[in-house]
PDB file of C-alpha atoms in Angstrom:
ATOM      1  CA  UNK A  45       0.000   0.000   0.000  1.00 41.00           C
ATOM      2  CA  UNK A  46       1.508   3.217  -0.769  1.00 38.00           C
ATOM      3  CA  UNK A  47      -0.714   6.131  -0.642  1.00 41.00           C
ATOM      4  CA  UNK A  48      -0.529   9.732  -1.784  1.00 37.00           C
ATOM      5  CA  UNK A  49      -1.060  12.968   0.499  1.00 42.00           C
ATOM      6  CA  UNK A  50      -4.032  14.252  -0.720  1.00 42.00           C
ATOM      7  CA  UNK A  51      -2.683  17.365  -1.247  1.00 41.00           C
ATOM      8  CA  UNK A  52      -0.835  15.494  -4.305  1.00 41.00           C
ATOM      9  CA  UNK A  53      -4.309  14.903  -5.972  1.00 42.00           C
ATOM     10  CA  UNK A  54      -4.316  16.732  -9.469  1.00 42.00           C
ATOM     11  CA  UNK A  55      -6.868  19.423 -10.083  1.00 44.00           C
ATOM     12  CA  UNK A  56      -5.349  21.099  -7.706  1.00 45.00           C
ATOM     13  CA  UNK A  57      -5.514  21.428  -3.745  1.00 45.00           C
ATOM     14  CA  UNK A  58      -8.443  23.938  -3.541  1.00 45.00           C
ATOM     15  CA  UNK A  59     -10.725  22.797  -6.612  1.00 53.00           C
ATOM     16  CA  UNK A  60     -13.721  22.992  -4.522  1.00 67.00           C
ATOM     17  CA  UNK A  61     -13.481  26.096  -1.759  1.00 71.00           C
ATOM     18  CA  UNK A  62     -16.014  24.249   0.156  1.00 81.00           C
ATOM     19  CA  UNK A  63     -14.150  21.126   0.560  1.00 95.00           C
ATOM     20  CA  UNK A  64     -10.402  21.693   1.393  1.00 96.00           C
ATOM     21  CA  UNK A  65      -8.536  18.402   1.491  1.00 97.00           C
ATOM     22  CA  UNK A  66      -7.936  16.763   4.912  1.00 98.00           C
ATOM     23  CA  UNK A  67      -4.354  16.895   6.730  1.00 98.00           C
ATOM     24  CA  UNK A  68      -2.824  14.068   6.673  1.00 98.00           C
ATOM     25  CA  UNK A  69       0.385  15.227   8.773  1.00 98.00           C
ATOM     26  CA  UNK A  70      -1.844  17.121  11.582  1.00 98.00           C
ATOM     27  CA  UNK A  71      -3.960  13.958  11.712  1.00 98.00           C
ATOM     28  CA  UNK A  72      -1.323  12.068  12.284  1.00 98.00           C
ATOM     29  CA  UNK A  73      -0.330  14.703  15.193  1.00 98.00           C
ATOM     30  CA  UNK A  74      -3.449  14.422  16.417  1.00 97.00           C
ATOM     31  CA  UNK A  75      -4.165  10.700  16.902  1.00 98.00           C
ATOM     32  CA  UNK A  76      -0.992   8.560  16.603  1.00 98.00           C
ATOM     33  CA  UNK A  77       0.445   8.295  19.869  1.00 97.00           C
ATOM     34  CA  UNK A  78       2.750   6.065  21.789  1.00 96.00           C
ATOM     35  CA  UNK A  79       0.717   3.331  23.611  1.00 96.00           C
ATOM     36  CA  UNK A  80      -2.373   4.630  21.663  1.00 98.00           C
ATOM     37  CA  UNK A  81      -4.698   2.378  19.003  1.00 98.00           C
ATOM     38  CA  UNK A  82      -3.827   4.269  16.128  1.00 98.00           C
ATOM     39  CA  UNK A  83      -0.620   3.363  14.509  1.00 98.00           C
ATOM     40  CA  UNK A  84      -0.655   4.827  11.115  1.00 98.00           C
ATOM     41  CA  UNK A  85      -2.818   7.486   9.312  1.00 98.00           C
ATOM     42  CA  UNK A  86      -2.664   7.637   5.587  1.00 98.00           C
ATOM     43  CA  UNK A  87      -5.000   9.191   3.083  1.00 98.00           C
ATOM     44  CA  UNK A  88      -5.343   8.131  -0.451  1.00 98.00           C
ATOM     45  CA  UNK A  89      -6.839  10.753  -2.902  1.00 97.00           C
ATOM     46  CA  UNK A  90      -8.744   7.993  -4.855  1.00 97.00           C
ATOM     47  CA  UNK A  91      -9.754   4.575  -4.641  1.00 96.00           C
ATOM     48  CA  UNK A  92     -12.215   1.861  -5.056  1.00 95.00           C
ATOM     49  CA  UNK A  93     -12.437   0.695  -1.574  1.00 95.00           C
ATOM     50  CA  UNK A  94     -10.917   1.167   1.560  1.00 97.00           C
ATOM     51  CA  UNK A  95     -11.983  -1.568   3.152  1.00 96.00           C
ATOM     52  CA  UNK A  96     -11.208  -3.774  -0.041  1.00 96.00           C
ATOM     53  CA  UNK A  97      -7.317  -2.137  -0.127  1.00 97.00           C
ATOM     54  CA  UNK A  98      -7.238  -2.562   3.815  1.00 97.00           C
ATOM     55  CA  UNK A  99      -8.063  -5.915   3.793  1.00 96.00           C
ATOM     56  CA  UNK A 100      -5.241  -6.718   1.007  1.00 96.00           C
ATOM     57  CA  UNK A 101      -2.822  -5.151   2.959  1.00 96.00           C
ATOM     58  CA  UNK A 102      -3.387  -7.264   6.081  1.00 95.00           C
ATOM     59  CA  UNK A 103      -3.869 -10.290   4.080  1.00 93.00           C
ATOM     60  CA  UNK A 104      -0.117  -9.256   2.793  1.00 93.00           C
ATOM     61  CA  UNK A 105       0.993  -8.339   6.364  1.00 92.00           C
ATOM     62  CA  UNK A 106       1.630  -4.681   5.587  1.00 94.00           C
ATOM     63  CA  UNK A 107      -0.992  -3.592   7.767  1.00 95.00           C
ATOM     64  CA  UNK A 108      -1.430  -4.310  11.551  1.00 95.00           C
ATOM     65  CA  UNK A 109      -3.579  -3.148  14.425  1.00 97.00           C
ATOM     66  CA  UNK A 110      -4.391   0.623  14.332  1.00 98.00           C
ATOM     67  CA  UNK A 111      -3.919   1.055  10.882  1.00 98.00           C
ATOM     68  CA  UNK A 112      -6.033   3.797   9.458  1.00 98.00           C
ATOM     69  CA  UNK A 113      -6.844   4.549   5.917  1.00 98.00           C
ATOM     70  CA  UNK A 114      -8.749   7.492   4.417  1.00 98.00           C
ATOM     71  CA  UNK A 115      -9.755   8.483   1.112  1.00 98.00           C
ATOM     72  CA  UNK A 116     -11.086  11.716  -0.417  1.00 97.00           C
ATOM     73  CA  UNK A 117     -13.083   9.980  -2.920  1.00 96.00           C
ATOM     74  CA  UNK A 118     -14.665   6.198  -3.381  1.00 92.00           C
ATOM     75  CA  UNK A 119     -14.858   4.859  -6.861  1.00 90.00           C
ATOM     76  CA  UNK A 120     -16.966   1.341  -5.483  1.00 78.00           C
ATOM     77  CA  UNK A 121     -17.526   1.625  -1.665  1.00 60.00           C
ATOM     78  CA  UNK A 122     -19.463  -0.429  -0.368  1.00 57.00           C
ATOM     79  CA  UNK A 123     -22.155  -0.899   2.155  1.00 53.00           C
ATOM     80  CA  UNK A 124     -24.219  -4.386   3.639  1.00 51.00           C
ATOM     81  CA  UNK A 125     -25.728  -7.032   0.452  1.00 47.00           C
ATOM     82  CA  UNK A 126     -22.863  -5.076  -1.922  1.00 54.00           C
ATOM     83  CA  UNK A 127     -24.871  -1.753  -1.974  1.00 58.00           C
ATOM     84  CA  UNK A 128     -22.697   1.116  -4.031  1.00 63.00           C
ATOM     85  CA  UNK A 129     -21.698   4.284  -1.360  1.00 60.00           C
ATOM     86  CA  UNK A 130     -20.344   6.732  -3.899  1.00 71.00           C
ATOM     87  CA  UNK A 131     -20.257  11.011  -3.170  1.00 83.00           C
ATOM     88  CA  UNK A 132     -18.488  13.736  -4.914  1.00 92.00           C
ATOM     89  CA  UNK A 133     -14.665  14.190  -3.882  1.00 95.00           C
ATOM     90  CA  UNK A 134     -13.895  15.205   0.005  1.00 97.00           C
ATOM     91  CA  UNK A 135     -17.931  15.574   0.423  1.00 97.00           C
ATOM     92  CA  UNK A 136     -17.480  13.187   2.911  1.00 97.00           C
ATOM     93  CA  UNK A 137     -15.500  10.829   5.501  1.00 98.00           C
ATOM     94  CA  UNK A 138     -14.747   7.479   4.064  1.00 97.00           C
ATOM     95  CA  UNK A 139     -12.178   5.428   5.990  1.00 98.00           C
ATOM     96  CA  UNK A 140     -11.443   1.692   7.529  1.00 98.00           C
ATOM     97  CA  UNK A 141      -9.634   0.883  10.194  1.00 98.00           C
ATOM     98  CA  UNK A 142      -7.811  -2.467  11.070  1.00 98.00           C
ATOM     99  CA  UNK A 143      -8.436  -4.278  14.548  1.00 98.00           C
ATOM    100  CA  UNK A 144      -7.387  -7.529  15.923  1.00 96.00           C
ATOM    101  CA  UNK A 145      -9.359  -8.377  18.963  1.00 96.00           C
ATOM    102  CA  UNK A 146      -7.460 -11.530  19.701  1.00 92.00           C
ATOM    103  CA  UNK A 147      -8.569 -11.772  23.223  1.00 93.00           C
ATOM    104  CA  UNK A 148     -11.969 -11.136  22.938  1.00 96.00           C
ATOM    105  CA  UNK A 149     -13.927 -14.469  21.830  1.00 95.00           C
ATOM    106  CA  UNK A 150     -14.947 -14.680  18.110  1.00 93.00           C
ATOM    107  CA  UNK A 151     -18.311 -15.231  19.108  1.00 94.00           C
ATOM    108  CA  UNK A 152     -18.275 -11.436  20.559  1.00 96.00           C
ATOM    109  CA  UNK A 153     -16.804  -9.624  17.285  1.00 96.00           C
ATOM    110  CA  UNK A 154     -20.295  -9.394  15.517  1.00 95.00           C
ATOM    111  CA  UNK A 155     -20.646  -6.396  18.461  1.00 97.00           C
ATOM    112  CA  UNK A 156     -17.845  -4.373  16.338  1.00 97.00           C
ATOM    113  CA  UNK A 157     -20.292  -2.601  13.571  1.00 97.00           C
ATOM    114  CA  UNK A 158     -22.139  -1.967  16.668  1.00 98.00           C
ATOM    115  CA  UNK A 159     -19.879  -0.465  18.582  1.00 98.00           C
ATOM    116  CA  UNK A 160     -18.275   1.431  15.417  1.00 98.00           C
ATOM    117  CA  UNK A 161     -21.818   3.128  15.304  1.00 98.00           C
ATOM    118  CA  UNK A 162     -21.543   3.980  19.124  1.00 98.00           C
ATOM    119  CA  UNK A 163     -18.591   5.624  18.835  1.00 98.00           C
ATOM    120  CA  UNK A 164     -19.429   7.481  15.628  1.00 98.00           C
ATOM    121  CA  UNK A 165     -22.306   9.188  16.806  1.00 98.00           C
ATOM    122  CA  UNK A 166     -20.325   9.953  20.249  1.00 98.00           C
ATOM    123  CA  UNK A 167     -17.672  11.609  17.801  1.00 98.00           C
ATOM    124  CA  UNK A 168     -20.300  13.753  15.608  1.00 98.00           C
ATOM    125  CA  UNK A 169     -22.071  15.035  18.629  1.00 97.00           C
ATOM    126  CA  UNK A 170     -19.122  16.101  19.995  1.00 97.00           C
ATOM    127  CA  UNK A 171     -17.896  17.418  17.339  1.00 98.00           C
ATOM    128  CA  UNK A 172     -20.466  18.979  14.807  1.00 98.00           C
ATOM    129  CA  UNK A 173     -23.383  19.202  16.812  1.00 97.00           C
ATOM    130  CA  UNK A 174     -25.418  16.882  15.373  1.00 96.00           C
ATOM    131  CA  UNK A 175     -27.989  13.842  16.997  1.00 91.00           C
ATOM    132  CA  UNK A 176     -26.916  10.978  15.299  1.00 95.00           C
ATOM    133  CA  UNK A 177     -29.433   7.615  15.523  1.00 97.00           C
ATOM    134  CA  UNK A 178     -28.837   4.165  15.031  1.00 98.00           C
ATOM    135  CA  UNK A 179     -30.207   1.573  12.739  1.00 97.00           C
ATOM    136  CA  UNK A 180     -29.959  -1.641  13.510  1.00 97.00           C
ATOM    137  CA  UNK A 181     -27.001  -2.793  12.079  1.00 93.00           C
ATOM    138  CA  UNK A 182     -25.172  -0.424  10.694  1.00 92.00           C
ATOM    139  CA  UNK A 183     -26.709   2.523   9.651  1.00 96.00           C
ATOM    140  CA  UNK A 184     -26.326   6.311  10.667  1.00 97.00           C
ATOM    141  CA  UNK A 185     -29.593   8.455  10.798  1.00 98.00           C
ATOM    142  CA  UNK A 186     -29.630  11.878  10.910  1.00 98.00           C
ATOM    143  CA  UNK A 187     -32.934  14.660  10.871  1.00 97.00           C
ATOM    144  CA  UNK A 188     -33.344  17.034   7.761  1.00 97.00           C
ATOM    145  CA  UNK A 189     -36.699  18.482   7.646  1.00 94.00           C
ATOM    146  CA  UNK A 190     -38.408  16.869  10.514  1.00 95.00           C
ATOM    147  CA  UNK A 191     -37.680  13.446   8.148  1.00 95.00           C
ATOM    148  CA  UNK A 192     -35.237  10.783   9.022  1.00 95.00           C
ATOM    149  CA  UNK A 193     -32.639   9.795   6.880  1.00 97.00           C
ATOM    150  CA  UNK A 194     -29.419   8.240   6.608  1.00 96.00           C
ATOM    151  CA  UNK A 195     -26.065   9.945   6.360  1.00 97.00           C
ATOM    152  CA  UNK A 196     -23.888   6.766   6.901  1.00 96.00           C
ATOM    153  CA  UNK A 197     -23.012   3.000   7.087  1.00 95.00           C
ATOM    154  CA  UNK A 198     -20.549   0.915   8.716  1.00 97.00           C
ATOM    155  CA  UNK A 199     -19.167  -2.772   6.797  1.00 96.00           C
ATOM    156  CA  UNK A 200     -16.766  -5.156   9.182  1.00 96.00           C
ATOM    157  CA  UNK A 201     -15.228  -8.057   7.183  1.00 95.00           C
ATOM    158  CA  UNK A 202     -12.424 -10.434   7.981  1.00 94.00           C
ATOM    159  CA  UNK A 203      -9.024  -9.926   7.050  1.00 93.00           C
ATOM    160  CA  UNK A 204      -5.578 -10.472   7.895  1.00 82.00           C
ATOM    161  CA  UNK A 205      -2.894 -13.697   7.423  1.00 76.00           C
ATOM    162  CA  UNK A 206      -3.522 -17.274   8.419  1.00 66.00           C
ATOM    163  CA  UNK A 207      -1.915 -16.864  11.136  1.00 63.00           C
ATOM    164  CA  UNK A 208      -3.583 -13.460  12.624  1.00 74.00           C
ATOM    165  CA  UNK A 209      -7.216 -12.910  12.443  1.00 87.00           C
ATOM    166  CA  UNK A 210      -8.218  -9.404  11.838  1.00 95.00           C
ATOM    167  CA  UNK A 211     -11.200  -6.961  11.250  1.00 97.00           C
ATOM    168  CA  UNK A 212     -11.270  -4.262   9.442  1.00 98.00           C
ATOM    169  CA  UNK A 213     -14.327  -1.618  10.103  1.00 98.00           C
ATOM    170  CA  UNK A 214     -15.549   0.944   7.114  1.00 97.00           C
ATOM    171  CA  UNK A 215     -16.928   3.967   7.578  1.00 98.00           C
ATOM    172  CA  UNK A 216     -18.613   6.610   5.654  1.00 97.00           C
ATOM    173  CA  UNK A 217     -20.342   9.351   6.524  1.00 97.00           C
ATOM    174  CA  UNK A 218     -21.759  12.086   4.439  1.00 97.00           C
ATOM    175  CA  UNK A 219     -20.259  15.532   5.902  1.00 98.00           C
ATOM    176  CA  UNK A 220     -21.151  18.789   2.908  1.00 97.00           C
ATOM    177  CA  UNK A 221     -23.450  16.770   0.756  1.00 96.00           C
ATOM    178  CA  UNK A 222     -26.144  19.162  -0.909  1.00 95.00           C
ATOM    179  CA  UNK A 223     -29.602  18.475  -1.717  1.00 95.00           C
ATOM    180  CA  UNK A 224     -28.850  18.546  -5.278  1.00 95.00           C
ATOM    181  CA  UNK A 225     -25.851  15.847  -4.921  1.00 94.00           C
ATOM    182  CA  UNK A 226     -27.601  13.309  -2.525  1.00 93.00           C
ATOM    183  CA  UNK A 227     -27.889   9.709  -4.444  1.00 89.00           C
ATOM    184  CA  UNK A 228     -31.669   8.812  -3.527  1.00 90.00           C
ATOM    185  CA  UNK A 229     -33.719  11.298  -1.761  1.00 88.00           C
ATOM    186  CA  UNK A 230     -33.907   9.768   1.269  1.00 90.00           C
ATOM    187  CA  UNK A 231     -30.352   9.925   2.020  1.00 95.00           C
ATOM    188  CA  UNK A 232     -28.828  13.207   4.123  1.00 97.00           C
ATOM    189  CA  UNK A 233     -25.715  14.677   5.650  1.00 98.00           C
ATOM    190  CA  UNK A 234     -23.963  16.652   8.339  1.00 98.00           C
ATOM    191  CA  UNK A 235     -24.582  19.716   6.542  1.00 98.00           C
ATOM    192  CA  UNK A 236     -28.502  19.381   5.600  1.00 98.00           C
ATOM    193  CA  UNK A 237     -28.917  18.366   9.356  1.00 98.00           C
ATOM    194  CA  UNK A 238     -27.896  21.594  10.595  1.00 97.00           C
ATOM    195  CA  UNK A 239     -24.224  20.567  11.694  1.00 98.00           C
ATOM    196  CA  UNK A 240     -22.218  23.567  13.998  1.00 97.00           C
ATOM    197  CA  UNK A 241     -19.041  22.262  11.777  1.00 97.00           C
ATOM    198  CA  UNK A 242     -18.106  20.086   8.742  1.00 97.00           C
ATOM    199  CA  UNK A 243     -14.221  20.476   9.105  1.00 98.00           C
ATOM    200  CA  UNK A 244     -13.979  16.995   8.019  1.00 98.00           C
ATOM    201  CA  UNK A 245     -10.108  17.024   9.776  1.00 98.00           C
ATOM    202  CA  UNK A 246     -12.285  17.837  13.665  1.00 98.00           C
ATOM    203  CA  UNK A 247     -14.937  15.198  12.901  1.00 98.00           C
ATOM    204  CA  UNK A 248     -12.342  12.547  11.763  1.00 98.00           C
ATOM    205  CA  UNK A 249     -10.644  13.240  15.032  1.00 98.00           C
ATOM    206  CA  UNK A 250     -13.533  12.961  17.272  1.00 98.00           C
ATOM    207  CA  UNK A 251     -14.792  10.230  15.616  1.00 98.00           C
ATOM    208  CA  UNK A 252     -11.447   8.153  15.838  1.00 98.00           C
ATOM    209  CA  UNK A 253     -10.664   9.260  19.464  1.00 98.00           C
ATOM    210  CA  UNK A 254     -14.416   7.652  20.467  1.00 98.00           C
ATOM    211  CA  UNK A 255     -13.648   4.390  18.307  1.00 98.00           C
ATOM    212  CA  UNK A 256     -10.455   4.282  20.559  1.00 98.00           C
ATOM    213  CA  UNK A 257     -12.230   4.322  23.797  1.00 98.00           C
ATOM    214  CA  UNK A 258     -14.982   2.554  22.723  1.00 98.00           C
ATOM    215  CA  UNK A 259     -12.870  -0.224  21.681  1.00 98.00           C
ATOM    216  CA  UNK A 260     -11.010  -0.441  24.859  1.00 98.00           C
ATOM    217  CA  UNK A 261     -13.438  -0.213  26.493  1.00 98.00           C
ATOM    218  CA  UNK A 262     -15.219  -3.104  25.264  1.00 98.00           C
ATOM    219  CA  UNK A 263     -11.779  -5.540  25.337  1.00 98.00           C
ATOM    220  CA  UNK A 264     -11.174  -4.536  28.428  1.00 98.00           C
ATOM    221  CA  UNK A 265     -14.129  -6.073  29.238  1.00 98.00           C
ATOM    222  CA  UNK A 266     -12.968  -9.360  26.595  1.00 98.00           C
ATOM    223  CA  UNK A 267     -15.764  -8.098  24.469  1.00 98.00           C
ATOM    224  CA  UNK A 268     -18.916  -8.432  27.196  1.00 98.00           C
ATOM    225  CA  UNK A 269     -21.304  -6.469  25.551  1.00 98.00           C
ATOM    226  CA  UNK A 270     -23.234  -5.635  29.186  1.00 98.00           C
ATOM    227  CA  UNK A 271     -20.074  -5.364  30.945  1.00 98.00           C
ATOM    228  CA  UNK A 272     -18.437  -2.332  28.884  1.00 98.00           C
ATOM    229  CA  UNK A 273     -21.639  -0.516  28.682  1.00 98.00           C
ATOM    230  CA  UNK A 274     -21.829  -1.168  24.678  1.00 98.00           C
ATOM    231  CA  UNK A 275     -25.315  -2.531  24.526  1.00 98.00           C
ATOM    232  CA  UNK A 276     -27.027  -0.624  27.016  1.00 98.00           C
ATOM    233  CA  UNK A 277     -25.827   2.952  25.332  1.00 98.00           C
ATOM    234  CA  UNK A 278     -26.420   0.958  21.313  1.00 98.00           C
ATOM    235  CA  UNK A 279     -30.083   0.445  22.842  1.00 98.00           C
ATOM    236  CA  UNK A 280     -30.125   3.958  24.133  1.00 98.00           C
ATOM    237  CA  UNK A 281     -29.183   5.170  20.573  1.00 98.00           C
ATOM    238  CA  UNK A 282     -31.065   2.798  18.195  1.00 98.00           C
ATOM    239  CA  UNK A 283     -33.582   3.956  16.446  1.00 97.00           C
ATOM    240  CA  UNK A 284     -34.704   0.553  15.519  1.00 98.00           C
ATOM    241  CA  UNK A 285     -35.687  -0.210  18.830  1.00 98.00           C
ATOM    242  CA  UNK A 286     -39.352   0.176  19.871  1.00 97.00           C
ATOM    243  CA  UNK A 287     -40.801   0.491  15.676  1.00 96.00           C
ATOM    244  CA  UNK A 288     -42.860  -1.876  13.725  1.00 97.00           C
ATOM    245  CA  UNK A 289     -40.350  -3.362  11.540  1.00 97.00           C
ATOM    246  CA  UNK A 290     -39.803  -5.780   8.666  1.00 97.00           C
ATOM    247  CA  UNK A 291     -36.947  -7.764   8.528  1.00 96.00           C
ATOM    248  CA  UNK A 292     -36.344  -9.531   5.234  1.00 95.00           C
ATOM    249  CA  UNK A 293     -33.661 -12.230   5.378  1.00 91.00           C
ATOM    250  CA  UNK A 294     -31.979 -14.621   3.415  1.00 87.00           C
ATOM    251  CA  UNK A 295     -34.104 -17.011   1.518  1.00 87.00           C
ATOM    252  CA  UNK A 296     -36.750 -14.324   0.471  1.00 88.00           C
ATOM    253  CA  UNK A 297     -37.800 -14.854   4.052  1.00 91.00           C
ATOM    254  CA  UNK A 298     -39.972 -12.051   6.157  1.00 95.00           C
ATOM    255  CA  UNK A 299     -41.360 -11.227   9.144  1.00 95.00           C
ATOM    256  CA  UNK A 300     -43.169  -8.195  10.816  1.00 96.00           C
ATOM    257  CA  UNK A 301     -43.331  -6.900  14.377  1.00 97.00           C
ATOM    258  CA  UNK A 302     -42.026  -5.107  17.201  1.00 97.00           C
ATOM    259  CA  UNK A 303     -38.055  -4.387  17.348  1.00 98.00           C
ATOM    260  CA  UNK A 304     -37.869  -5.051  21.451  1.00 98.00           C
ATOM    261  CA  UNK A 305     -34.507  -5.737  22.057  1.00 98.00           C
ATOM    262  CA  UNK A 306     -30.740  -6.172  21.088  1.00 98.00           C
ATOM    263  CA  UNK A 307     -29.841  -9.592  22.597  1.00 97.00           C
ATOM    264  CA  UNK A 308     -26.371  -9.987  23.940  1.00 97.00           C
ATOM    265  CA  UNK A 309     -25.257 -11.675  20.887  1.00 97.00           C
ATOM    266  CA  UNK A 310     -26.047  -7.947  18.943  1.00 97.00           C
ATOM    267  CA  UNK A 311     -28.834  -9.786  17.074  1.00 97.00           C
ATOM    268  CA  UNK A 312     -32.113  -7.392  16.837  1.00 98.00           C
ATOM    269  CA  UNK A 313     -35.157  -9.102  18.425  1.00 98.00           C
ATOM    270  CA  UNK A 314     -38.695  -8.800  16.839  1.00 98.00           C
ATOM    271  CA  UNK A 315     -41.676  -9.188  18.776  1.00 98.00           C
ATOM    272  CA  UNK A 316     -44.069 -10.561  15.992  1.00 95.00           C
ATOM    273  CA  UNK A 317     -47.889 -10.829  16.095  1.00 90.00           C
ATOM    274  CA  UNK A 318     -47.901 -14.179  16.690  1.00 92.00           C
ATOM    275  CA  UNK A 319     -46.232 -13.311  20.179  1.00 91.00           C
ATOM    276  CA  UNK A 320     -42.838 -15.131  19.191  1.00 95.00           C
ATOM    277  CA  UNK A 321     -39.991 -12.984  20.113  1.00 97.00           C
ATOM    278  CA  UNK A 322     -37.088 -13.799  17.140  1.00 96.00           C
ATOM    279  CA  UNK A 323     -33.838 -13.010  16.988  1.00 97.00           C
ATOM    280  CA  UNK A 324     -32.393 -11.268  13.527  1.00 96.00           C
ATOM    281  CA  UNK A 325     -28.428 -11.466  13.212  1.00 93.00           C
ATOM    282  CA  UNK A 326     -28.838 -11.089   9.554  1.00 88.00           C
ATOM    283  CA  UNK A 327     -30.649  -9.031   7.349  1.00 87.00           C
ATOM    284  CA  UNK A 328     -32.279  -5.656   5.746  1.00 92.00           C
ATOM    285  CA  UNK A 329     -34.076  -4.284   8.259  1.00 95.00           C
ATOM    286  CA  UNK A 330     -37.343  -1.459   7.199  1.00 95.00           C
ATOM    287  CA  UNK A 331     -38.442   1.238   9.458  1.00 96.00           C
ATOM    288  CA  UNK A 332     -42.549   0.906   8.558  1.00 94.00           C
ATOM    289  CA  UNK A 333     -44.578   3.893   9.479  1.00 76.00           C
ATOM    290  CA  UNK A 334     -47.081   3.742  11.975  1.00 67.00           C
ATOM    291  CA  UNK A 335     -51.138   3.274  10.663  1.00 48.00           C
TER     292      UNK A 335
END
């Protein structure tokens, strides 16, 4: 892996006046630290996927723990069932980061999306002012209008050698997007939710400083969901929780009911009509509106 400042990207630095590149060396300042998570910061003007380029490097072991990479723009991000995340160039955060949990049980990683989400909306509040909800699994909601919509994802997947398991997280989160740029209307941002800032270089910060206590937090704890804290305050912050809901799952399999819970395992559980209370740990879940 050997990425570019961003300040290297042609079209020059300022292009957009709106959307100055981010820093790579005062990010760097900012959150690599001896005995800190963060090892390495390095932003890549362009790319298909960060995850995807993450993942290689691991698999090649030229990444370890605390890795971080950011890109300005995403040619083929991804989201959950291989949904396309694209935005215009620095509109937005898009960035992975590679952990290896090894002393928390396997069993327990599935609470890592999860927790990313946690510790994202810690960081934007914090940082930009803005109430960021949580849909079950990975989504980021934010209010423009009085309507909810979603500003962000989060997409763990495997990685590293045979010989060192490894996750690495995904972000992205939609920071200046306009109106007139958003990919479906009922997407949003930071900006058309009324954020106090959109200095990309603050949020990415916060953000990473909350992943970093979130996620010592919860090994600390070997990955007890209840014991760190994590699934009282994802409960706290879900939006899922409490709505009629449709889960569709694999095997063009549905059901309807009540989201009640998020079992310790991090699966969502749906009161249906029936009165069977089942666990999801897989699928597209549909915020229905009330009658």
């Amino acid at each position: 892996m050997t990425p570019r400042d961003a300040s290297d990207a042609g079209g020059g630095r300022w292009s957009d006046l709106d959307r100055p590149p981010l820093n790579v060396a005062a990010l760097r300042r900012g959150l690599v630290r001896e005995g800190g998570l963060w090892t390495g910061v390095d932003v890549v003007q362009r790319t298909g996927s960060t995850n995807s380029d993450l993942v290689a490097a691991a698999g090649a072991g030229r990444a370890g723990e605390g890795a971080v990479l950011v890109a300005e723009e995403q040619t083929t991000g991804r989201g959950r069932l291989d949904r396309r995340w694209t935005a215009p160039p620095r509109s937005g955060l898009f960035f992975s980061v590679l952990l290896t949990p090894g002393e928390v049980p396997v069993a327990r990683w599935g609470w890592l999306p999860l927790l990313t989400g946690v510790a994202v909306a810690t960081g934007l509040s914090r940082a930009a002012g803005v109430d960021t909800a949580l849909k079950w699994p990975n989504d980021l909601l934010v209010t423009v209008g009085g309507e909810e919509r979603k500003a962000g994802g989060i997409l763990a997947e495997r990685a590293g050698r045979a010989d060192e398991s490894a996750v690495v997280v995904g972000v992205g989160i939609n920071v200046s997007l306009r109106a007139e740029e958003l990919p479906v209307p009922q997407a949003g941002s930071l900006a058309l939710a009324g954020a106090v800032s959109t200095d990309r270089d603050t949020l990415l910060r916060s953000v990473l400083r909350s992943l970093e206590e979130w996620y010592g937090r919860w090994r600390e704890a070997g990955g007890d969901p209840a014991e760190s804290g994590l699934q009282e305050t994802y409960a706290a912050g879900c939006a899922t929780l409490g709505r009629t809901v449709r889960a569709e799952l694999p095997g063009d399999r549905s059901i309807v009911g009540e989201a009640v819970a998020v079992d310790g395992d991090g699966r969502l559980v749906i009161a249906t009509e029936e009165g069977v209370q089942e666990p999801v740990g897989a699928g597209d879940i549909v915020h229905l509106r009330p009658v």
